[in-house]
PDB file of C-alpha atoms in Angstrom:
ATOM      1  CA  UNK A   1      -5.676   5.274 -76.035  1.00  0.00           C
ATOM      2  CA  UNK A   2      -8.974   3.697 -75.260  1.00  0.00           C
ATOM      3  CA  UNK A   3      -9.358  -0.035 -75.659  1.00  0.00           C
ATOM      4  CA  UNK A   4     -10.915  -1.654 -78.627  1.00  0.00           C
ATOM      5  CA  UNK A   5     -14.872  -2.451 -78.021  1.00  0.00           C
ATOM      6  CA  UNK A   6     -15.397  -5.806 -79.770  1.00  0.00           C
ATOM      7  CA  UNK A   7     -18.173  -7.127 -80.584  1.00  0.00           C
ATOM      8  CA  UNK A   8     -19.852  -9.412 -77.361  1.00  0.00           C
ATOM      9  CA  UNK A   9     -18.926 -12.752 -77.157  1.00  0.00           C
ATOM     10  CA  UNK A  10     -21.754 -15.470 -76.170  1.00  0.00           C
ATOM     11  CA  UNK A  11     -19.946 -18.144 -73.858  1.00  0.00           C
ATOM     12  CA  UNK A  12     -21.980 -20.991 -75.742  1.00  0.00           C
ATOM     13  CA  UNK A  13     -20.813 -19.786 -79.077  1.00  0.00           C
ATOM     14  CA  UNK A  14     -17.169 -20.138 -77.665  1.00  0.00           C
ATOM     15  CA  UNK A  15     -16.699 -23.700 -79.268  1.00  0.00           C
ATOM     16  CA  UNK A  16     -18.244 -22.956 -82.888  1.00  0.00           C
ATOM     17  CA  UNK A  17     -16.012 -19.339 -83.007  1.00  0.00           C
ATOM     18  CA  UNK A  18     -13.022 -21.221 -82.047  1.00  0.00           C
ATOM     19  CA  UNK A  19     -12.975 -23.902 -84.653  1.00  0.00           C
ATOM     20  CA  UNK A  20     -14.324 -20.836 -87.364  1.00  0.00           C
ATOM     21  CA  UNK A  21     -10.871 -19.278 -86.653  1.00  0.00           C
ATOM     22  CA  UNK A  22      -9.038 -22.929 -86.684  1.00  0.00           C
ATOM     23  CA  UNK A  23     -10.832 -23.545 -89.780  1.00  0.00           C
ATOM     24  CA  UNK A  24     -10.169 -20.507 -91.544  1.00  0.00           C
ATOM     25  CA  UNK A  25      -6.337 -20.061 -91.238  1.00  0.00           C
ATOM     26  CA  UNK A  26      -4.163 -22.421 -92.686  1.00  0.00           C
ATOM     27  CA  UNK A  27      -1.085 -21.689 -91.258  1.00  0.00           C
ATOM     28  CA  UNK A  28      -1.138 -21.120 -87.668  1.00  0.00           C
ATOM     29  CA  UNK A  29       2.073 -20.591 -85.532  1.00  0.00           C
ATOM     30  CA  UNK A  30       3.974 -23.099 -83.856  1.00  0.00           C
ATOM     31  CA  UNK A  31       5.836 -22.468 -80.615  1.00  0.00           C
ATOM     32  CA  UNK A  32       7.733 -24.241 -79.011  1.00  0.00           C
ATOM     33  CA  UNK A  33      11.069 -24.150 -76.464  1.00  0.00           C
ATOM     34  CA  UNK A  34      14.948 -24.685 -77.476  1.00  0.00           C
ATOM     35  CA  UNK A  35      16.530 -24.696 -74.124  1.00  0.00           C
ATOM     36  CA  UNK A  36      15.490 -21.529 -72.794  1.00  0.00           C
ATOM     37  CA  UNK A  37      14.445 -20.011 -76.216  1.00  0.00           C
ATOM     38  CA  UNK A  38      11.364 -19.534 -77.186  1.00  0.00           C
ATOM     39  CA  UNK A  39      10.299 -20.491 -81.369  1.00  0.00           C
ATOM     40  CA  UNK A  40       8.090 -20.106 -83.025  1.00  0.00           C
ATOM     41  CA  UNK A  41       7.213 -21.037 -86.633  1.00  0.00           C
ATOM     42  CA  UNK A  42       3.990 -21.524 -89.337  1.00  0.00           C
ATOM     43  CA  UNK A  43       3.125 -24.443 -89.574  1.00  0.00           C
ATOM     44  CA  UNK A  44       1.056 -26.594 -92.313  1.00  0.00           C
ATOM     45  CA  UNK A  45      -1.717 -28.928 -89.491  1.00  0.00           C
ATOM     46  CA  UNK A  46      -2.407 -32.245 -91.669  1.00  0.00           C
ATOM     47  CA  UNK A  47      -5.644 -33.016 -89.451  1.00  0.00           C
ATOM     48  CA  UNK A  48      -7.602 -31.205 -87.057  1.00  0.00           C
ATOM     49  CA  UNK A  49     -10.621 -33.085 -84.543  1.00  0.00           C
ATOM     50  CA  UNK A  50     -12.016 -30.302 -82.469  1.00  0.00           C
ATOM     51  CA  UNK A  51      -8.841 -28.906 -81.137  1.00  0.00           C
ATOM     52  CA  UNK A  52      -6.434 -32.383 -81.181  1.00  0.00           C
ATOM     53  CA  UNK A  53      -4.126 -31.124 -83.861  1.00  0.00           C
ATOM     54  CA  UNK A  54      -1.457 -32.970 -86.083  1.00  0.00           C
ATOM     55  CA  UNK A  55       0.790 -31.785 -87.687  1.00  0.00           C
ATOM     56  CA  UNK A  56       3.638 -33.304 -90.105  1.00  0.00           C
ATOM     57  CA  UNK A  57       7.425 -33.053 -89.538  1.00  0.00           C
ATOM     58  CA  UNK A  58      10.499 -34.028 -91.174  1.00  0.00           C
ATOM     59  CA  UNK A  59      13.236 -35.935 -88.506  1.00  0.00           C
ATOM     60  CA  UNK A  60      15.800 -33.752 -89.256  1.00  0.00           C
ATOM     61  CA  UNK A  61      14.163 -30.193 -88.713  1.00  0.00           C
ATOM     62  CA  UNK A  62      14.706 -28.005 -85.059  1.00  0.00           C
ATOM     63  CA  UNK A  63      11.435 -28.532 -83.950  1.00  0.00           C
ATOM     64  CA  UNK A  64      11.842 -32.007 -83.505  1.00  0.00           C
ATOM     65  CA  UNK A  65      14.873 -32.192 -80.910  1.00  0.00           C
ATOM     66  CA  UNK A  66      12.692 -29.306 -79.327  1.00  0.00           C
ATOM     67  CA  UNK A  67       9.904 -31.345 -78.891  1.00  0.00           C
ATOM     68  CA  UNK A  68      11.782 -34.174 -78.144  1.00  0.00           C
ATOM     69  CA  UNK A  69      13.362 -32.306 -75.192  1.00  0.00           C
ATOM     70  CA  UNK A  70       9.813 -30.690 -74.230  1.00  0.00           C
ATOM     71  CA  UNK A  71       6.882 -31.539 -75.745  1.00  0.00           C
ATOM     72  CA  UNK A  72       4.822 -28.312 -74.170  1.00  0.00           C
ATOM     73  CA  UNK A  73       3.630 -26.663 -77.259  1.00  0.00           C
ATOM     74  CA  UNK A  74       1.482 -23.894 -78.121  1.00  0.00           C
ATOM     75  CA  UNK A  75      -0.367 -23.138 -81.369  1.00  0.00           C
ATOM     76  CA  UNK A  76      -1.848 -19.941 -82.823  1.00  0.00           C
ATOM     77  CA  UNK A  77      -4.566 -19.114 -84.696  1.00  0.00           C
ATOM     78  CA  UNK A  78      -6.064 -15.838 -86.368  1.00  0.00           C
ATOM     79  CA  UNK A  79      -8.137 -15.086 -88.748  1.00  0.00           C
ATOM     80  CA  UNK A  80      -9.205 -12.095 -91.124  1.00  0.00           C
ATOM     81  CA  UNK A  81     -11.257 -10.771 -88.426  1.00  0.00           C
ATOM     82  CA  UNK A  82      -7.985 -10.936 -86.198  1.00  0.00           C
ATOM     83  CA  UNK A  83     -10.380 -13.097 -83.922  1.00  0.00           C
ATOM     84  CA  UNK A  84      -7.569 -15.670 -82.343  1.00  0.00           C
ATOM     85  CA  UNK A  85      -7.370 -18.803 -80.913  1.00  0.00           C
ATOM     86  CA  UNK A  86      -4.335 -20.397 -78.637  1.00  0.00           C
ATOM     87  CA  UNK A  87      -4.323 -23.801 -78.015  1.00  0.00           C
ATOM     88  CA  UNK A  88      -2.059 -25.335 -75.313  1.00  0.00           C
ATOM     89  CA  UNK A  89      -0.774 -28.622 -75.584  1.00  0.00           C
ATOM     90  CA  UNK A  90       1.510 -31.363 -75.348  1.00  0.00           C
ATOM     91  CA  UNK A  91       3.066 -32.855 -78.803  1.00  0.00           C
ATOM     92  CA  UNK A  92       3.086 -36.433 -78.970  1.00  0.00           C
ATOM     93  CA  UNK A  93       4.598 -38.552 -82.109  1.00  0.00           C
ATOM     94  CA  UNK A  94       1.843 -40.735 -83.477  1.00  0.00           C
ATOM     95  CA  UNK A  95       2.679 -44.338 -84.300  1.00  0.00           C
ATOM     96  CA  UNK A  96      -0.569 -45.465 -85.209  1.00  0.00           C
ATOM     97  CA  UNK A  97      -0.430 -46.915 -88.369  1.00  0.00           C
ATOM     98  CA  UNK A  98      -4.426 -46.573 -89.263  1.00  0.00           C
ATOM     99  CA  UNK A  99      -4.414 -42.806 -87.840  1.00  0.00           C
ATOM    100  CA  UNK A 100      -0.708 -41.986 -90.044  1.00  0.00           C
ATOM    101  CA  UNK A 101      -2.249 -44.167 -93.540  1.00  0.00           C
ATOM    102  CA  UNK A 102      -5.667 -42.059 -93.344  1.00  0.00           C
ATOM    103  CA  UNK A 103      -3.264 -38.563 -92.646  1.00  0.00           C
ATOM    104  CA  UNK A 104      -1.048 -40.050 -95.681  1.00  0.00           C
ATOM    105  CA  UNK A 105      -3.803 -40.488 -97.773  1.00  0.00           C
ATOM    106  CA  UNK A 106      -5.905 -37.052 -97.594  1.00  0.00           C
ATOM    107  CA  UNK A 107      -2.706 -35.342 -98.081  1.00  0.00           C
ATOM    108  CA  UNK A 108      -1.240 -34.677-101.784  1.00  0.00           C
ATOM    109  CA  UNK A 109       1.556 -32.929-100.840  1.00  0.00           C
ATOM    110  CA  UNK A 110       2.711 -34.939 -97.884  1.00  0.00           C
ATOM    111  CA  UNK A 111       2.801 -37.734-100.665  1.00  0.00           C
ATOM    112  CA  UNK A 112       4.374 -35.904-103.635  1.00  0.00           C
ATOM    113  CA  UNK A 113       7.460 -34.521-100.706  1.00  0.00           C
ATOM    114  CA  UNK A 114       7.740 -37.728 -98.985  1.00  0.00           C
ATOM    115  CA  UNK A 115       6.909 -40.228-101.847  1.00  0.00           C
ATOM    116  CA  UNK A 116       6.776 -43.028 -99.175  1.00  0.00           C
ATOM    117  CA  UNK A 117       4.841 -43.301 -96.096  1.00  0.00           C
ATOM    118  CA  UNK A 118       7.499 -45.790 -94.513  1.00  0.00           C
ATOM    119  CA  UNK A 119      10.161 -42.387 -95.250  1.00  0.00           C
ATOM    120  CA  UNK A 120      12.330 -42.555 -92.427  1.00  0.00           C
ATOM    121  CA  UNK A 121      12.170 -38.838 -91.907  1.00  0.00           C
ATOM    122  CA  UNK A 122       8.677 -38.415 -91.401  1.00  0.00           C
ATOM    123  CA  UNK A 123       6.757 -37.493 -87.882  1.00  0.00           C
ATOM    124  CA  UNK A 124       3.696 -36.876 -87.346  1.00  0.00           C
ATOM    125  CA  UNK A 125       2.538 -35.196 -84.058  1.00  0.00           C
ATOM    126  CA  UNK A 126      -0.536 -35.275 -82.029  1.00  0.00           C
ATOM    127  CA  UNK A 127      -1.152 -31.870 -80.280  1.00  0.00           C
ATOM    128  CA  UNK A 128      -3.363 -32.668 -77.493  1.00  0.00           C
ATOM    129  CA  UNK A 129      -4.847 -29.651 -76.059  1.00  0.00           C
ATOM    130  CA  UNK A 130      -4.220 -28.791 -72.304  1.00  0.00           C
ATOM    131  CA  UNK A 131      -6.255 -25.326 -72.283  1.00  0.00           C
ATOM    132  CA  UNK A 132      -7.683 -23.282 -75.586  1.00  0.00           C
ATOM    133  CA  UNK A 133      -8.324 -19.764 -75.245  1.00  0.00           C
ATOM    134  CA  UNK A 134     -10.431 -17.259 -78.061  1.00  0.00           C
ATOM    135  CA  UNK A 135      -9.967 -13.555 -78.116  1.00  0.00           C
ATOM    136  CA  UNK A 136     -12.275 -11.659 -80.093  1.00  0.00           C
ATOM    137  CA  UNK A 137     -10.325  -8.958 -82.526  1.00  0.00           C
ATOM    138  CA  UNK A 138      -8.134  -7.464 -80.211  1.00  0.00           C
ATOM    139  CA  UNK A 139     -10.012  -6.578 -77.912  1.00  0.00           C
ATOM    140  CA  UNK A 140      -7.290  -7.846 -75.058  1.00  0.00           C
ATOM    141  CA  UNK A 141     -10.099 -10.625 -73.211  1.00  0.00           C
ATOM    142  CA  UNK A 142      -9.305 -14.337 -73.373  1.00  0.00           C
ATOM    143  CA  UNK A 143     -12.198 -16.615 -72.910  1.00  0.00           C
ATOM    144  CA  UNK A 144     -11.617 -19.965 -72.235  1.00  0.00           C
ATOM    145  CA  UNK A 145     -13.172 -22.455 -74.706  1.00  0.00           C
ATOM    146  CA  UNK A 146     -14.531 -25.294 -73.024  1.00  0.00           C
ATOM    147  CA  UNK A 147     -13.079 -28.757 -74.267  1.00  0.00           C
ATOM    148  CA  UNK A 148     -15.419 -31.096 -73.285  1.00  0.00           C
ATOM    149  CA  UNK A 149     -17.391 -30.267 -76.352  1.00  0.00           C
ATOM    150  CA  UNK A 150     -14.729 -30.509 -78.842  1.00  0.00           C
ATOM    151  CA  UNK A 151     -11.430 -31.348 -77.487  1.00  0.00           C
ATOM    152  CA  UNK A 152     -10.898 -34.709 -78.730  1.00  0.00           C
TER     153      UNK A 152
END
């Protein structure tokens, strides 16, 4: 079987066609490791600045003792196109009261679930990216999205 032909990919586009395909799925996947299992899970991101992603958490779910015990994460993106992004990155819990009130408030249902922002079981998590990769439509090539313009 011959391998896909994508369309070409300019190298200074990389940053703009990586936050199109952040931008344009909702629920990208979550992995993580439990001991020496991989996970992996959609997730709901409650924030995204260029490719520093948070994302809410209840106390009580999996993914937080996995995190706890390694905070290497990896998130995946893909849109309609199947154009994907994979950002690499450590999860950090964010206890930054201006950064959590301003997630709090631009999020409905984070309210309407949690009712309180002082809820003991909420976390909130700062992805911070250690490498993001874009692969256009299948076609089996990673390029590596430079961060500098767009990490933080």
């Amino acid at each position: 079987m011959a391998k896909p032909q994508a369309e070409p990919v300019n190298p200074s586009q990389l940053v703009d066609l990586a936050k199109a395909v952040i931008q344009a799925d909702r629920f990208p996947y979550l992995a993580t490791i439990d001991r020496d299992q991989p996970r992996l899970r959609p997730v709901s991101p409650v924030k995204t600045e260029g490719f520093t992603v948070y994302v809410a958490n209840l106390r009580n779910y999996h993914k937080t003792q996995e995190i706890e015990a390694n905070p290497k994460v990896e998130l995946c993106y893909l849109d309609d196109r199947h154009d994907q992004v994979r950002i690499t990155g450590v999860a950090e819990t964010v206890s930054d009261r201006n950064v959590l009130q301003q997630i709090w408030d631009a999020n409905p249902l984070l309210r309407q679930y949690l009712r309180d922002i002082n809820n003991p079981q909420l976390i909130l998590y700062r992805i911070r990216p250690t490498w993001v990769r874009f692969m256009r439509e299948w076609a089996l090539d990673y390029y590596e999205v430079p961060m500098d313009k767009g990490a933080t």
